[in-house]
mmCIF file of C-alpha atoms in Angstrom:
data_model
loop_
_atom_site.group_PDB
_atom_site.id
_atom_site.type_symbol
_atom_site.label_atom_id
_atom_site.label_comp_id
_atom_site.label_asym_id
_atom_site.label_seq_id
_atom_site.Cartn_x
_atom_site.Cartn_y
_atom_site.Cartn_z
ATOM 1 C CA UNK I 23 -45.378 46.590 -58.389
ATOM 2 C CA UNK I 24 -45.482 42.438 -58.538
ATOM 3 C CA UNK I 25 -42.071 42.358 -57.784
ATOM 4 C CA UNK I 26 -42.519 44.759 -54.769
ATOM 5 C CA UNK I 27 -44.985 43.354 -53.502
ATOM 6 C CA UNK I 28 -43.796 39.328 -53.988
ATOM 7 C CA UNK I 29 -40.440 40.574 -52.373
ATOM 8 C CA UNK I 30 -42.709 42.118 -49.284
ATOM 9 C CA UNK I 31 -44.126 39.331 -48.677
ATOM 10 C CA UNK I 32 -40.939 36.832 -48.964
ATOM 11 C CA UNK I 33 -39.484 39.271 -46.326
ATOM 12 C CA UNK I 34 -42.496 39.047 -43.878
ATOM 13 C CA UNK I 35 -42.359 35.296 -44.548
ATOM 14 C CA UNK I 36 -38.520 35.167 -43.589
ATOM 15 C CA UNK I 37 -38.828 37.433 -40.376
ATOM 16 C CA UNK I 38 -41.937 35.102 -39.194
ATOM 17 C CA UNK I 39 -39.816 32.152 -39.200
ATOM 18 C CA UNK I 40 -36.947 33.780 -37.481
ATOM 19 C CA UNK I 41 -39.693 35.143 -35.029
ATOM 20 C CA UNK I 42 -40.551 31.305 -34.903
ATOM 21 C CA UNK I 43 -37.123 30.301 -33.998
ATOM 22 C CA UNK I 44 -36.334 32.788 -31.428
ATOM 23 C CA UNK I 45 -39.530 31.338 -29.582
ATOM 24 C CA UNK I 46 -38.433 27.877 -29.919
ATOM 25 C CA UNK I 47 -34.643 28.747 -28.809
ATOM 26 C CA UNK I 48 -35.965 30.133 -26.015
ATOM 27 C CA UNK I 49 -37.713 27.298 -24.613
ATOM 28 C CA UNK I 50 -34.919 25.309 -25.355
ATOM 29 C CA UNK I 51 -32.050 27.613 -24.184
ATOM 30 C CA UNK I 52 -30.943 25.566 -21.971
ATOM 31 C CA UNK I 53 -29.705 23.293 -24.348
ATOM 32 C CA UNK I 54 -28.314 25.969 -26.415
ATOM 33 C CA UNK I 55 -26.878 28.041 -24.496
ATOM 34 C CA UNK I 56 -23.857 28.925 -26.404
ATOM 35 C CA UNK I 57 -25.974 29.724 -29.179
ATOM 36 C CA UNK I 58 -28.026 32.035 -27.217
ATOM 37 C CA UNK I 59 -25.352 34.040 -25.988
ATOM 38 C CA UNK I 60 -23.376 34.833 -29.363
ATOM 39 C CA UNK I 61 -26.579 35.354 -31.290
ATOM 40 C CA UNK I 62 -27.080 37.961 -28.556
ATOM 41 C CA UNK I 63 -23.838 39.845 -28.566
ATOM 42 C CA UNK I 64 -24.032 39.261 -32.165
ATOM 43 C CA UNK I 65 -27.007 41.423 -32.842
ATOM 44 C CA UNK I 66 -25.786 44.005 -30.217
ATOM 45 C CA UNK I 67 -22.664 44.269 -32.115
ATOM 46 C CA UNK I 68 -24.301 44.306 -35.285
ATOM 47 C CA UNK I 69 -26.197 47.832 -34.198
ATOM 48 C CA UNK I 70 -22.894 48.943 -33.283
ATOM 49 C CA UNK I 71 -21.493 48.186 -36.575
ATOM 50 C CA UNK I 72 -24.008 49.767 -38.244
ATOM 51 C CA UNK I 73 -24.109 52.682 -36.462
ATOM 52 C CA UNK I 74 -20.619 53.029 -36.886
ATOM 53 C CA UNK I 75 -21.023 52.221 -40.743
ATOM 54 C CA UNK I 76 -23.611 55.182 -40.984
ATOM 55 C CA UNK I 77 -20.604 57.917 -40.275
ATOM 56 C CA UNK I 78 -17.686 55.693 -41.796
ATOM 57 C CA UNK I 79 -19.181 54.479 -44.721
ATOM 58 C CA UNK I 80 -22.080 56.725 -45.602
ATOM 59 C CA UNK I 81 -21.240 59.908 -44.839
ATOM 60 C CA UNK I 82 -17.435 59.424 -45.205
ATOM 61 C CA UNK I 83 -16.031 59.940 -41.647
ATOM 62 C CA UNK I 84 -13.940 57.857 -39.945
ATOM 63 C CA UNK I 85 -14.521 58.116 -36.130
ATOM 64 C CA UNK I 86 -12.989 55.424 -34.305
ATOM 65 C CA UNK I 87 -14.925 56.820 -30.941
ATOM 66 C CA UNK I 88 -17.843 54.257 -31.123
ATOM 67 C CA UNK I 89 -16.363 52.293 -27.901
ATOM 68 C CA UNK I 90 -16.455 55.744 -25.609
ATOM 69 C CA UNK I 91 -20.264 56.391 -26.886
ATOM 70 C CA UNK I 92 -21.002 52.299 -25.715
ATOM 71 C CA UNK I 93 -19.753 53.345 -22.532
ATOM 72 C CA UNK I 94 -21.581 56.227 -21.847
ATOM 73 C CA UNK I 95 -25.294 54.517 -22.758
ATOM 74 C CA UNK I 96 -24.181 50.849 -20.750
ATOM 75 C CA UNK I 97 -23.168 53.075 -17.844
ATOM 76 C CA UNK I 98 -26.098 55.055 -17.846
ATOM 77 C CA UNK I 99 -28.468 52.109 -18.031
ATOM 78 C CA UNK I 100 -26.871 50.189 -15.492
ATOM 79 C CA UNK I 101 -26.713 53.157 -12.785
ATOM 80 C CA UNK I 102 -30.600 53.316 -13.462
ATOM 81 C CA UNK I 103 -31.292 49.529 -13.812
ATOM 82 C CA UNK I 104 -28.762 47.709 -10.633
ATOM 83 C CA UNK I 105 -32.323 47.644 -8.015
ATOM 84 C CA UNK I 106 -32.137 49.255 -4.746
ATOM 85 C CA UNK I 107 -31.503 46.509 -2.669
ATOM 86 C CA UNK I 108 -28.619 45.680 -4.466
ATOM 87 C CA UNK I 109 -26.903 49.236 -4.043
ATOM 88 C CA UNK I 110 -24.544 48.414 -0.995
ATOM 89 C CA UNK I 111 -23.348 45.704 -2.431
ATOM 90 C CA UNK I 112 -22.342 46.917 -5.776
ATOM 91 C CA UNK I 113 -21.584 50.393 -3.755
ATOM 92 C CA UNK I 114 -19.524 48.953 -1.099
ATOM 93 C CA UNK I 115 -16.001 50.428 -1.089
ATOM 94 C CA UNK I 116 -17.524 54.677 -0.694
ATOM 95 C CA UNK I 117 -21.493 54.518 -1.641
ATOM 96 C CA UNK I 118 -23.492 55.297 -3.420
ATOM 97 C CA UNK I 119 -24.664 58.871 -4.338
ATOM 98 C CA UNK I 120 -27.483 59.773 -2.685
ATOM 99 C CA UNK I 121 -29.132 60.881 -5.243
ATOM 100 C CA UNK I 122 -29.250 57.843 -7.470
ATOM 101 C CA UNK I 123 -30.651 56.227 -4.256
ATOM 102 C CA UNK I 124 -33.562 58.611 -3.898
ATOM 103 C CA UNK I 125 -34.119 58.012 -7.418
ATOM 104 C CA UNK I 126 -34.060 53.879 -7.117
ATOM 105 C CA UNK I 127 -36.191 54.762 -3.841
ATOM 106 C CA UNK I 128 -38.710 56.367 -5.886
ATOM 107 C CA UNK I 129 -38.979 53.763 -9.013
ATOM 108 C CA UNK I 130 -39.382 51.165 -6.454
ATOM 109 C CA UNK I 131 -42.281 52.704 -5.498
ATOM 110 C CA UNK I 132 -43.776 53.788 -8.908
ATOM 111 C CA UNK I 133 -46.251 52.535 -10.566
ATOM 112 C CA UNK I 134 -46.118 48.927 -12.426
ATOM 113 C CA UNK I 135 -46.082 50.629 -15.670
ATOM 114 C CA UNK I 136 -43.172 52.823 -15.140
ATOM 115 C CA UNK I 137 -41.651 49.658 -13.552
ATOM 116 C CA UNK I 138 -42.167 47.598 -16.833
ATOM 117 C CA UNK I 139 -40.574 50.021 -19.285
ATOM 118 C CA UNK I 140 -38.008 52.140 -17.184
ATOM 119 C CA UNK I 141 -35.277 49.706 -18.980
ATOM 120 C CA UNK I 142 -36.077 50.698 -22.397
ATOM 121 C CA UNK I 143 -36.020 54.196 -20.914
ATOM 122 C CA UNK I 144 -32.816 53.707 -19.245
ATOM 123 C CA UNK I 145 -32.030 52.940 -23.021
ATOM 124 C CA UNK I 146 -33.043 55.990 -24.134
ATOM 125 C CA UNK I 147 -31.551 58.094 -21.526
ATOM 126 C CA UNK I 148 -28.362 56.429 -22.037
ATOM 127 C CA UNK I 149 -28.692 57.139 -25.833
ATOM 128 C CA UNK I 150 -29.664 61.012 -25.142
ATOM 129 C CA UNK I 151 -26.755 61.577 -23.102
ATOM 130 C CA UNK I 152 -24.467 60.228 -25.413
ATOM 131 C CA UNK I 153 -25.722 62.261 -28.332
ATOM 132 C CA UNK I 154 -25.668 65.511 -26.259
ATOM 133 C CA UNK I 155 -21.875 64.772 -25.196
ATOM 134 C CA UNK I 156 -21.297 64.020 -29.426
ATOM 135 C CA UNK I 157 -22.896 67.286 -29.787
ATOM 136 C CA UNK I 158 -20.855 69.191 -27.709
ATOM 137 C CA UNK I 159 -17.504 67.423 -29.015
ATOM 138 C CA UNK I 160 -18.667 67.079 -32.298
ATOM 139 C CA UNK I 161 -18.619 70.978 -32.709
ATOM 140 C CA UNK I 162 -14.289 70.847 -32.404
ATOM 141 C CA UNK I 163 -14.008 67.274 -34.153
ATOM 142 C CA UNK I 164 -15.966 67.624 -36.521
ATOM 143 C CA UNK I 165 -13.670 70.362 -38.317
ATOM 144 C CA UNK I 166 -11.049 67.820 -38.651
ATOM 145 C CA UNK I 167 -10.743 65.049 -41.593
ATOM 146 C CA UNK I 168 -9.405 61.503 -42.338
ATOM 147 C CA UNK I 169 -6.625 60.440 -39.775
ATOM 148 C CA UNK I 170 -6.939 63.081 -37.492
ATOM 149 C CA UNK I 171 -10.828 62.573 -36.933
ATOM 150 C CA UNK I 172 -9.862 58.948 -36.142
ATOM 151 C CA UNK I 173 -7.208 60.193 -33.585
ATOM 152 C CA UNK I 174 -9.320 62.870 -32.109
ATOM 153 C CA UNK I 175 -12.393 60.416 -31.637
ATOM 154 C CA UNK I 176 -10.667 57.798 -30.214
ATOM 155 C CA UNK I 177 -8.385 60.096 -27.967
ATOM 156 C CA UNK I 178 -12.151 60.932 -26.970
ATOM 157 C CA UNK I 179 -13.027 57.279 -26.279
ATOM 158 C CA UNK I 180 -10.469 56.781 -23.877
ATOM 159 C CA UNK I 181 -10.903 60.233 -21.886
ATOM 160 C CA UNK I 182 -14.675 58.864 -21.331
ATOM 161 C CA UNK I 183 -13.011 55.681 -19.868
ATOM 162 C CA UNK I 184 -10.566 57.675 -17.622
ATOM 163 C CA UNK I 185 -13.418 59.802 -16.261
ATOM 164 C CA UNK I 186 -15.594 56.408 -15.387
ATOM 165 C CA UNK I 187 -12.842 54.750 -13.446
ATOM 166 C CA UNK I 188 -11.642 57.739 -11.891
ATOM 167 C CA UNK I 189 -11.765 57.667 -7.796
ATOM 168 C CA UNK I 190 -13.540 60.897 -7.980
ATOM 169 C CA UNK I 191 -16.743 59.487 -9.477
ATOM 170 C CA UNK I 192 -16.594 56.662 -6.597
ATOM 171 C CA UNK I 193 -19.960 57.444 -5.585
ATOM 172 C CA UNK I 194 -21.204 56.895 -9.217
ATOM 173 C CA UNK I 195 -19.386 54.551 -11.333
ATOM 174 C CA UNK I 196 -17.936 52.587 -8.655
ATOM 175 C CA UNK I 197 -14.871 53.826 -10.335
ATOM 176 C CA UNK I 198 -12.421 50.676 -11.113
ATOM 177 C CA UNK I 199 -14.594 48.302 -9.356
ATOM 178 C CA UNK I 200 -17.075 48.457 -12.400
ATOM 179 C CA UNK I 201 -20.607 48.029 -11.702
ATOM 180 C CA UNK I 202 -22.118 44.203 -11.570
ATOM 181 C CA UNK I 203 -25.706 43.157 -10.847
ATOM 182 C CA UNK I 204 -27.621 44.643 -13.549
ATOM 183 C CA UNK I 205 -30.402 43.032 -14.620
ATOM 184 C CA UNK I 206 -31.113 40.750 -17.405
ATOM 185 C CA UNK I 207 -32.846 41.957 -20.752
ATOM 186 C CA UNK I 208 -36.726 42.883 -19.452
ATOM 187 C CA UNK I 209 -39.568 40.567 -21.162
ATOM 188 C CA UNK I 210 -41.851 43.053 -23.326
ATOM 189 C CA UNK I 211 -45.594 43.533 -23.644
ATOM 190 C CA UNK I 212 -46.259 42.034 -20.534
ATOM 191 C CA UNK I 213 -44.001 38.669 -20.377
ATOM 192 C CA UNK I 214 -45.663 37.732 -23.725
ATOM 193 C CA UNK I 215 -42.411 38.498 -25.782
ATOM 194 C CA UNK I 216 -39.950 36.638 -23.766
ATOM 195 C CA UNK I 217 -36.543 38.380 -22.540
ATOM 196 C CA UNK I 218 -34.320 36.363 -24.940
ATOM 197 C CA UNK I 219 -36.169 38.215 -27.976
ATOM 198 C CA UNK I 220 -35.754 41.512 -26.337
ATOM 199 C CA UNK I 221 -32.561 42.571 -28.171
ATOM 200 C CA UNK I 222 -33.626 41.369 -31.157
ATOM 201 C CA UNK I 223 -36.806 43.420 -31.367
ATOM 202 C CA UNK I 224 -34.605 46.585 -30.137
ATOM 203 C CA UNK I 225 -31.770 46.278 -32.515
ATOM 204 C CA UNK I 226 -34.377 45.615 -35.127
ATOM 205 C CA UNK I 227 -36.292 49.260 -34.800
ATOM 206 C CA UNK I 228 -32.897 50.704 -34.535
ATOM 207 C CA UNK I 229 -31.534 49.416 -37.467
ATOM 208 C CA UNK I 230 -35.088 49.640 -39.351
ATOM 209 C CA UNK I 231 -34.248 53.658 -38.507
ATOM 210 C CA UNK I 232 -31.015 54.122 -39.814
ATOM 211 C CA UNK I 233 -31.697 52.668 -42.825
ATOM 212 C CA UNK I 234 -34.614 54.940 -43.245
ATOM 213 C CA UNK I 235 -32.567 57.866 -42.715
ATOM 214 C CA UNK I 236 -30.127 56.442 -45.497
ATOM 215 C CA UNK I 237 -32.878 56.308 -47.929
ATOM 216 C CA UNK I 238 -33.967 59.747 -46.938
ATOM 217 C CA UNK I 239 -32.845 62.917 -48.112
ATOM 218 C CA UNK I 240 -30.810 63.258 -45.122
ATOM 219 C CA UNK I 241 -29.132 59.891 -46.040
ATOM 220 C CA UNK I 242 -28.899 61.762 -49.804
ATOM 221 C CA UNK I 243 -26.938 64.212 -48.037
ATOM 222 C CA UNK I 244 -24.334 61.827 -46.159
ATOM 223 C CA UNK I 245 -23.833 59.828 -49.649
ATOM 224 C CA UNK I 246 -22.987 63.399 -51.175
ATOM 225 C CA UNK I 247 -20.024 64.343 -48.724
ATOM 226 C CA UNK I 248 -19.026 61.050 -48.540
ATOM 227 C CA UNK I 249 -18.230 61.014 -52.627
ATOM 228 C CA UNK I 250 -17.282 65.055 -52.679
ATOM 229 C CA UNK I 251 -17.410 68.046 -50.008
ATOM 230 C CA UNK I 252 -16.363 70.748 -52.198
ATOM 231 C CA UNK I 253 -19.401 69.654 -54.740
ATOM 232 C CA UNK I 254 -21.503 68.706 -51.725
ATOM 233 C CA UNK I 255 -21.764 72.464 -50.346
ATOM 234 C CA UNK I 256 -21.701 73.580 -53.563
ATOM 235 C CA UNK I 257 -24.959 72.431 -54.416
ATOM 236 C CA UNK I 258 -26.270 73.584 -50.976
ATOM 237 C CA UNK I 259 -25.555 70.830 -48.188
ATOM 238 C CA UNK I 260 -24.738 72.458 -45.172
ATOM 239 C CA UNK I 261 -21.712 70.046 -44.621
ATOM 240 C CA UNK I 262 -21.210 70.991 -40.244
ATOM 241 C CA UNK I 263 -25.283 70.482 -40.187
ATOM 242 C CA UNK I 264 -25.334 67.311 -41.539
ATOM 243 C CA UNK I 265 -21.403 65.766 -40.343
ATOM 244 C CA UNK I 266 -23.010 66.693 -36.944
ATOM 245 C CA UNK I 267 -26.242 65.231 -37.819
ATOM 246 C CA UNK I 268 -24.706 61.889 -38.548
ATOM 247 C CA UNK I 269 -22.165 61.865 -35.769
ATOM 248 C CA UNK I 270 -24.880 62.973 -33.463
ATOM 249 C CA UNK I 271 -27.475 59.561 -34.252
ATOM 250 C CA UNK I 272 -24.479 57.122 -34.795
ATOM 251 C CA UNK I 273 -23.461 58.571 -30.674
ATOM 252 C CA UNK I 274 -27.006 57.876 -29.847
ATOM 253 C CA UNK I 275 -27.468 54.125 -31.435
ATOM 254 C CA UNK I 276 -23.685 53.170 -29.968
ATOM 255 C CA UNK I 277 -25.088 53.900 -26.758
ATOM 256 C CA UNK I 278 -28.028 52.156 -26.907
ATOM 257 C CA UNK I 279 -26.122 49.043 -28.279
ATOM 258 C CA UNK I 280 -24.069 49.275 -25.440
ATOM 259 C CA UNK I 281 -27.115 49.857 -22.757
ATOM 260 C CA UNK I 282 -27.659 46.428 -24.323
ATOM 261 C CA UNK I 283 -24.128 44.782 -23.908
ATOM 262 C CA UNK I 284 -24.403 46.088 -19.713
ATOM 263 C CA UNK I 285 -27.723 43.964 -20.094
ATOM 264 C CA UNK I 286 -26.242 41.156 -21.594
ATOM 265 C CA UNK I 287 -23.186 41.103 -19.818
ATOM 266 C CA UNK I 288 -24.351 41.593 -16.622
ATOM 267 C CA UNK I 289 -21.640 43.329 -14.959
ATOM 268 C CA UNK I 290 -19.120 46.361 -17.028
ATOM 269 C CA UNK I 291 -15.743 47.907 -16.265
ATOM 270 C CA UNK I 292 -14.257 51.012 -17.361
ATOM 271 C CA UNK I 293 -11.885 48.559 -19.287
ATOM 272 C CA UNK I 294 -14.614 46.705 -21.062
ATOM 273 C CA UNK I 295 -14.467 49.346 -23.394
ATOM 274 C CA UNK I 296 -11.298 50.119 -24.452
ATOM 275 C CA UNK I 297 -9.676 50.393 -27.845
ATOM 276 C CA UNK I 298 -9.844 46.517 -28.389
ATOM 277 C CA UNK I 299 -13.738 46.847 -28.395
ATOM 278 C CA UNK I 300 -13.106 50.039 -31.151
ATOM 279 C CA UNK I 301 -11.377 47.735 -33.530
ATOM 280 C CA UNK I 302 -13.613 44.645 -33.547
ATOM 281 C CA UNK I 303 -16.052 47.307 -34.274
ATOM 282 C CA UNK I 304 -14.335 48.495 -37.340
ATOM 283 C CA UNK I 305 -13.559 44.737 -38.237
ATOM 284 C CA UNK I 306 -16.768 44.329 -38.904
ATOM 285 C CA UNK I 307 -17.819 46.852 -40.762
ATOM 286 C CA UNK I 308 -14.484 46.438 -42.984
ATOM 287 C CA UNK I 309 -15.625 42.303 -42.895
ATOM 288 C CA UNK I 310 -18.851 43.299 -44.019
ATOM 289 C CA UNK I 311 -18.717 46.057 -46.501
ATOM 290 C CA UNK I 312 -17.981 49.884 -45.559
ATOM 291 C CA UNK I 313 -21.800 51.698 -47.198
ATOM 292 C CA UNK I 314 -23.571 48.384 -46.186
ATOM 293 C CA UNK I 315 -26.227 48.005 -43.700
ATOM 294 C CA UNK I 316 -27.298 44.081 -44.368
ATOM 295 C CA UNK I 317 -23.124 43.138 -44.644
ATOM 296 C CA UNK I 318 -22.528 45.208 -41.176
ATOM 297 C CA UNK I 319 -25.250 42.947 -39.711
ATOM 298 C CA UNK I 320 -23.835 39.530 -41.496
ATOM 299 C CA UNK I 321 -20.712 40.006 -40.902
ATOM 300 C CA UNK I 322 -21.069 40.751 -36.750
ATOM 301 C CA UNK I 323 -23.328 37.566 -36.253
ATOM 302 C CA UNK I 324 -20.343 35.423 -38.463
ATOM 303 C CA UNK I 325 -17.299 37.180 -36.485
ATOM 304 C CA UNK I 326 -19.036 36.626 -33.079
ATOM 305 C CA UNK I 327 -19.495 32.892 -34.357
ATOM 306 C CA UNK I 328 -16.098 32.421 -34.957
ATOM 307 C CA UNK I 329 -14.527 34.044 -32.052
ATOM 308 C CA UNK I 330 -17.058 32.747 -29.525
ATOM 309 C CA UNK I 331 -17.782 29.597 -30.768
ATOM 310 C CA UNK I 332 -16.740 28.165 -34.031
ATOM 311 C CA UNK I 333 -12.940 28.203 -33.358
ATOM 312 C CA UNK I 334 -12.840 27.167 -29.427
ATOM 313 C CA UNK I 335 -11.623 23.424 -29.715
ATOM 314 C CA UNK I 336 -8.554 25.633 -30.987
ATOM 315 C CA UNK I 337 -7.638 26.494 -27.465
ATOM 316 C CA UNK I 338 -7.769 23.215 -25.954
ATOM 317 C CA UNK I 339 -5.157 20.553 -26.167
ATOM 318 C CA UNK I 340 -5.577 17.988 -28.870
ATOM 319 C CA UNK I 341 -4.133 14.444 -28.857
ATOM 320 C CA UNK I 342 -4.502 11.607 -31.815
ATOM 321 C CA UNK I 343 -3.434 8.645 -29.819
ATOM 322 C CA UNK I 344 -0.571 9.059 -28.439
ATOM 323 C CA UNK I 345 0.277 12.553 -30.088
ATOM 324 C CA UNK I 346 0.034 15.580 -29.385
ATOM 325 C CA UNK I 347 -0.973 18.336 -31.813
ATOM 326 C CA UNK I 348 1.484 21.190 -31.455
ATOM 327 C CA UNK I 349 0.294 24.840 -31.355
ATOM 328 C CA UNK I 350 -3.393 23.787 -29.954
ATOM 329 C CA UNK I 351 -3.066 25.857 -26.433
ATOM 330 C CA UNK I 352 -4.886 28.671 -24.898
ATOM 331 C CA UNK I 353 -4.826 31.617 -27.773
ATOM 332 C CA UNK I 354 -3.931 29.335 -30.645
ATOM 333 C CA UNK I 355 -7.898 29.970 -31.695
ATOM 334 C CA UNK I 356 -7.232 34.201 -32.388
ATOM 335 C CA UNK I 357 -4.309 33.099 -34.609
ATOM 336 C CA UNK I 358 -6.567 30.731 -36.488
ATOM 337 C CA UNK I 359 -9.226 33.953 -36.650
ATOM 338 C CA UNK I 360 -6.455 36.374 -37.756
ATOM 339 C CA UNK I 361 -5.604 34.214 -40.908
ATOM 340 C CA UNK I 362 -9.350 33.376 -41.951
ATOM 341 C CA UNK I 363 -9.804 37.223 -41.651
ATOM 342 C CA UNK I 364 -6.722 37.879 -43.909
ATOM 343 C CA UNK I 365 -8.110 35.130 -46.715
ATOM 344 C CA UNK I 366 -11.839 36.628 -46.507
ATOM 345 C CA UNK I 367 -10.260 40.327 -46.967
ATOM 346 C CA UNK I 368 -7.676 38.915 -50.173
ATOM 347 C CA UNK I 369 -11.249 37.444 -51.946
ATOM 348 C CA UNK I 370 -13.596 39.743 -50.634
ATOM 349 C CA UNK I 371 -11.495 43.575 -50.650
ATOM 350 C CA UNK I 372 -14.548 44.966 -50.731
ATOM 351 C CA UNK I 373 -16.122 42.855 -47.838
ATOM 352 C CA UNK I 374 -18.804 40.366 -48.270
ATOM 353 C CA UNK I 375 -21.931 42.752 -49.650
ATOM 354 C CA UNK I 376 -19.257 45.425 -51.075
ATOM 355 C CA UNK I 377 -21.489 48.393 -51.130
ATOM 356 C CA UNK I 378 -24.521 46.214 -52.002
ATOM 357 C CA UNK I 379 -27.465 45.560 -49.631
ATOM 358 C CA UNK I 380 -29.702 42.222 -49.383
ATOM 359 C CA UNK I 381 -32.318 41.667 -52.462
ATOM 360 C CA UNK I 382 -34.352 39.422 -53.093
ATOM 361 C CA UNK I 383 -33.981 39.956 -56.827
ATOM 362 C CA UNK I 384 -30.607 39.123 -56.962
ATOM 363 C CA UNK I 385 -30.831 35.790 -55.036
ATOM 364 C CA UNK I 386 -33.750 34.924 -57.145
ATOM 365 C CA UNK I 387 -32.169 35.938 -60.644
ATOM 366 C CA UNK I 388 -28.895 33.457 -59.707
ATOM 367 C CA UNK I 389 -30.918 30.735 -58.457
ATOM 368 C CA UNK I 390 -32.812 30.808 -61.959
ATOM 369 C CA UNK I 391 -29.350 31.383 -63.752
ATOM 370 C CA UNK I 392 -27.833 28.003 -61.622
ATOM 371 C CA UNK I 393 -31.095 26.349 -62.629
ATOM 372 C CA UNK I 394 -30.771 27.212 -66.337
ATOM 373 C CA UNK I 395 -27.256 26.128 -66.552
ATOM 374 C CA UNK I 396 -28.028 22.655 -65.108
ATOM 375 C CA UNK I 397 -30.699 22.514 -67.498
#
């Protein structure tokens, strides 16, 4: 009960300084503005990673269709989100439907309420739609196993993507023109938590979620077809009920992540999320530990880092006097990436938290163990 209640309280203490620091970046963002943006598409991706984690790694199947859900939720929330005003020019090769006019027409005019929270449920709409469409899919796919999940899934992902740049949905997707415009993340409880925190507290109640469900008996469940099906139904688990269960929330959460990335990015096309996007995913979950929540989050804020940030000077030109370092030129950076990637996954097969999740225990137990030995 000590312990419990010692290890609450370092965890309230940690997420108050964080808190702290958020506030602080964000009156300073200008100055840090690279550190802004990849600690926002790092959380974003780390909701998608552990999303994806939640069918791969806890309940044992591997969908690679986590790219098609993002597409369906960051479509969603930018049709509802680009304001009216801004329709004919986002709209300006066939127009827009009328009908998502009427409906801009009449949030314009609503209340300043509905105003203030129709992003976050934009969000949610996005996220519903997505887990009705897994739903409906996920009562064919779901039948399959291994490999041929993987292939069905993604074979799903990119059938989404056809059908949002088609011509035919002109009117709605802007088909291959993409959709641009869409607003920034909205400020919350009424401009008092600033708009650069806004992900954060999202992703954070998402993830807080999921890994309730995991410690749930649902989560029980997952864990139990994951190791065995045959012993799994055997002792009762409706194995369709609960595949679909899983499939169904990690659809919804991918879609809210990527409601988030149209936020963030400000402007999507149909090729935005193609396979590419599918395998970073899986990158980091692999990176971070497949039946880990805490290394799915690490390990998307550290791959963001390096891709983003950390390894840029790789891609410009570098000269020591009058030489010129060989291999520094536009690319050389993803080679760099692909090697450290290769040397994490030869030390760390597991990934970097293996199956294990952040304690406070642990980290206190080796500091007392490094403290005894230099004693």
């Amino acid at each position: 009960m000590i312990k419990i209640k010692r290890n609450n309280i370092y965890t309230l203490v940690t997420l108050a300084l964080l808190l702290v620091f958020l506030y602080w970046l964000n009156a300073n963002r200008l100055q840090n503005g690279m550190l802004v943006s990849v600690l926002q598409k790092g959380v974003i991706l780390a909701l998608v990673a552990v999303s994806m984690n939640l069918l791969n790694g806890f309940t044992g199947l591997f969908s690679l269709g986590q790219a098609g859900f993002m597409s369906i939720g960051a479509y969603t929330t930018a049709i509802l989100l680009i304001p009216v005003q801004n329709l004919d020019g986002v709209y300006y090769m066939n127009g827009v439907h009328p009908a998502i006019r009427a409906l801009k027409e009449l949030v314009a005019s609503s209340p300043e309420l509905v105003r203030i929270v129709f992003p976050f449920i934009a969000l949610l709409l996005g996220g519903l739609l997505a887990a009705f469409a897994a739903a409906i899919v996920g009562v064919a796919v779901l039948r399959l196993k291994s490999d041929y999940l993987a292939i069905a899934t993604l074979g799903l992902s990119e059938i989404v993507r056809a059908i949002f740049s088609s011509p035919q949905f002109d009117q709605i997707t802007n088909g291959s023109y993409g959709l641009n415009k869409i607003p920034n993340f909205p400020p919350m409880l009424w401009g008092a938590i600033p708009s650069l925190i806004t992900p954060f507290i999202v992703v954070t109640f998402c993830i807080i979620f999921i890994m309730l469900l995991i410690k749930s008996s649902y989560g029980r469940a997952f864990k139990a077809i994951r190791e065995d099906e045959i012993a799994a139904e055997a002792m009762g688990i409706n194995l369709f009920k609960h595949k679909s269960m899983s499939f169904i929330i990690s659809s919804f959460f991918s879609a809210v992540a990527g409601g988030l990335l149209a936020m963030y990015m400000r402007s999507i096309e149909a090729k935005t999320f193609s396979i590419t996007l599918t395998y970073d995913i899986l990158l980091i979950v692999v990176i971070g530990g497949i039946g880990s929540v805490t290394g799915s989050v690490l390990s998307a804020f550290l791959v963001t880092a390096a891709k983003e940030w950390w390894l840029r000077f790789f891609d410009q030109p570098l000269t020591i006097g009058t030489f010129e370092v060989p291999l520094f030129r536009t690319g050389f950076r993803m080679v760099i990436f692909s090697i450290l990637l290769m040397i994490v996954v030869l030390i760390y097969r597991r990934g970097l938290m293996g199956t294990n999740e952040f304690n406070w225990d642990r980290i206190i137990n080796r500091f007392k163990k490094r403290k005894g030995g230099q004693a």
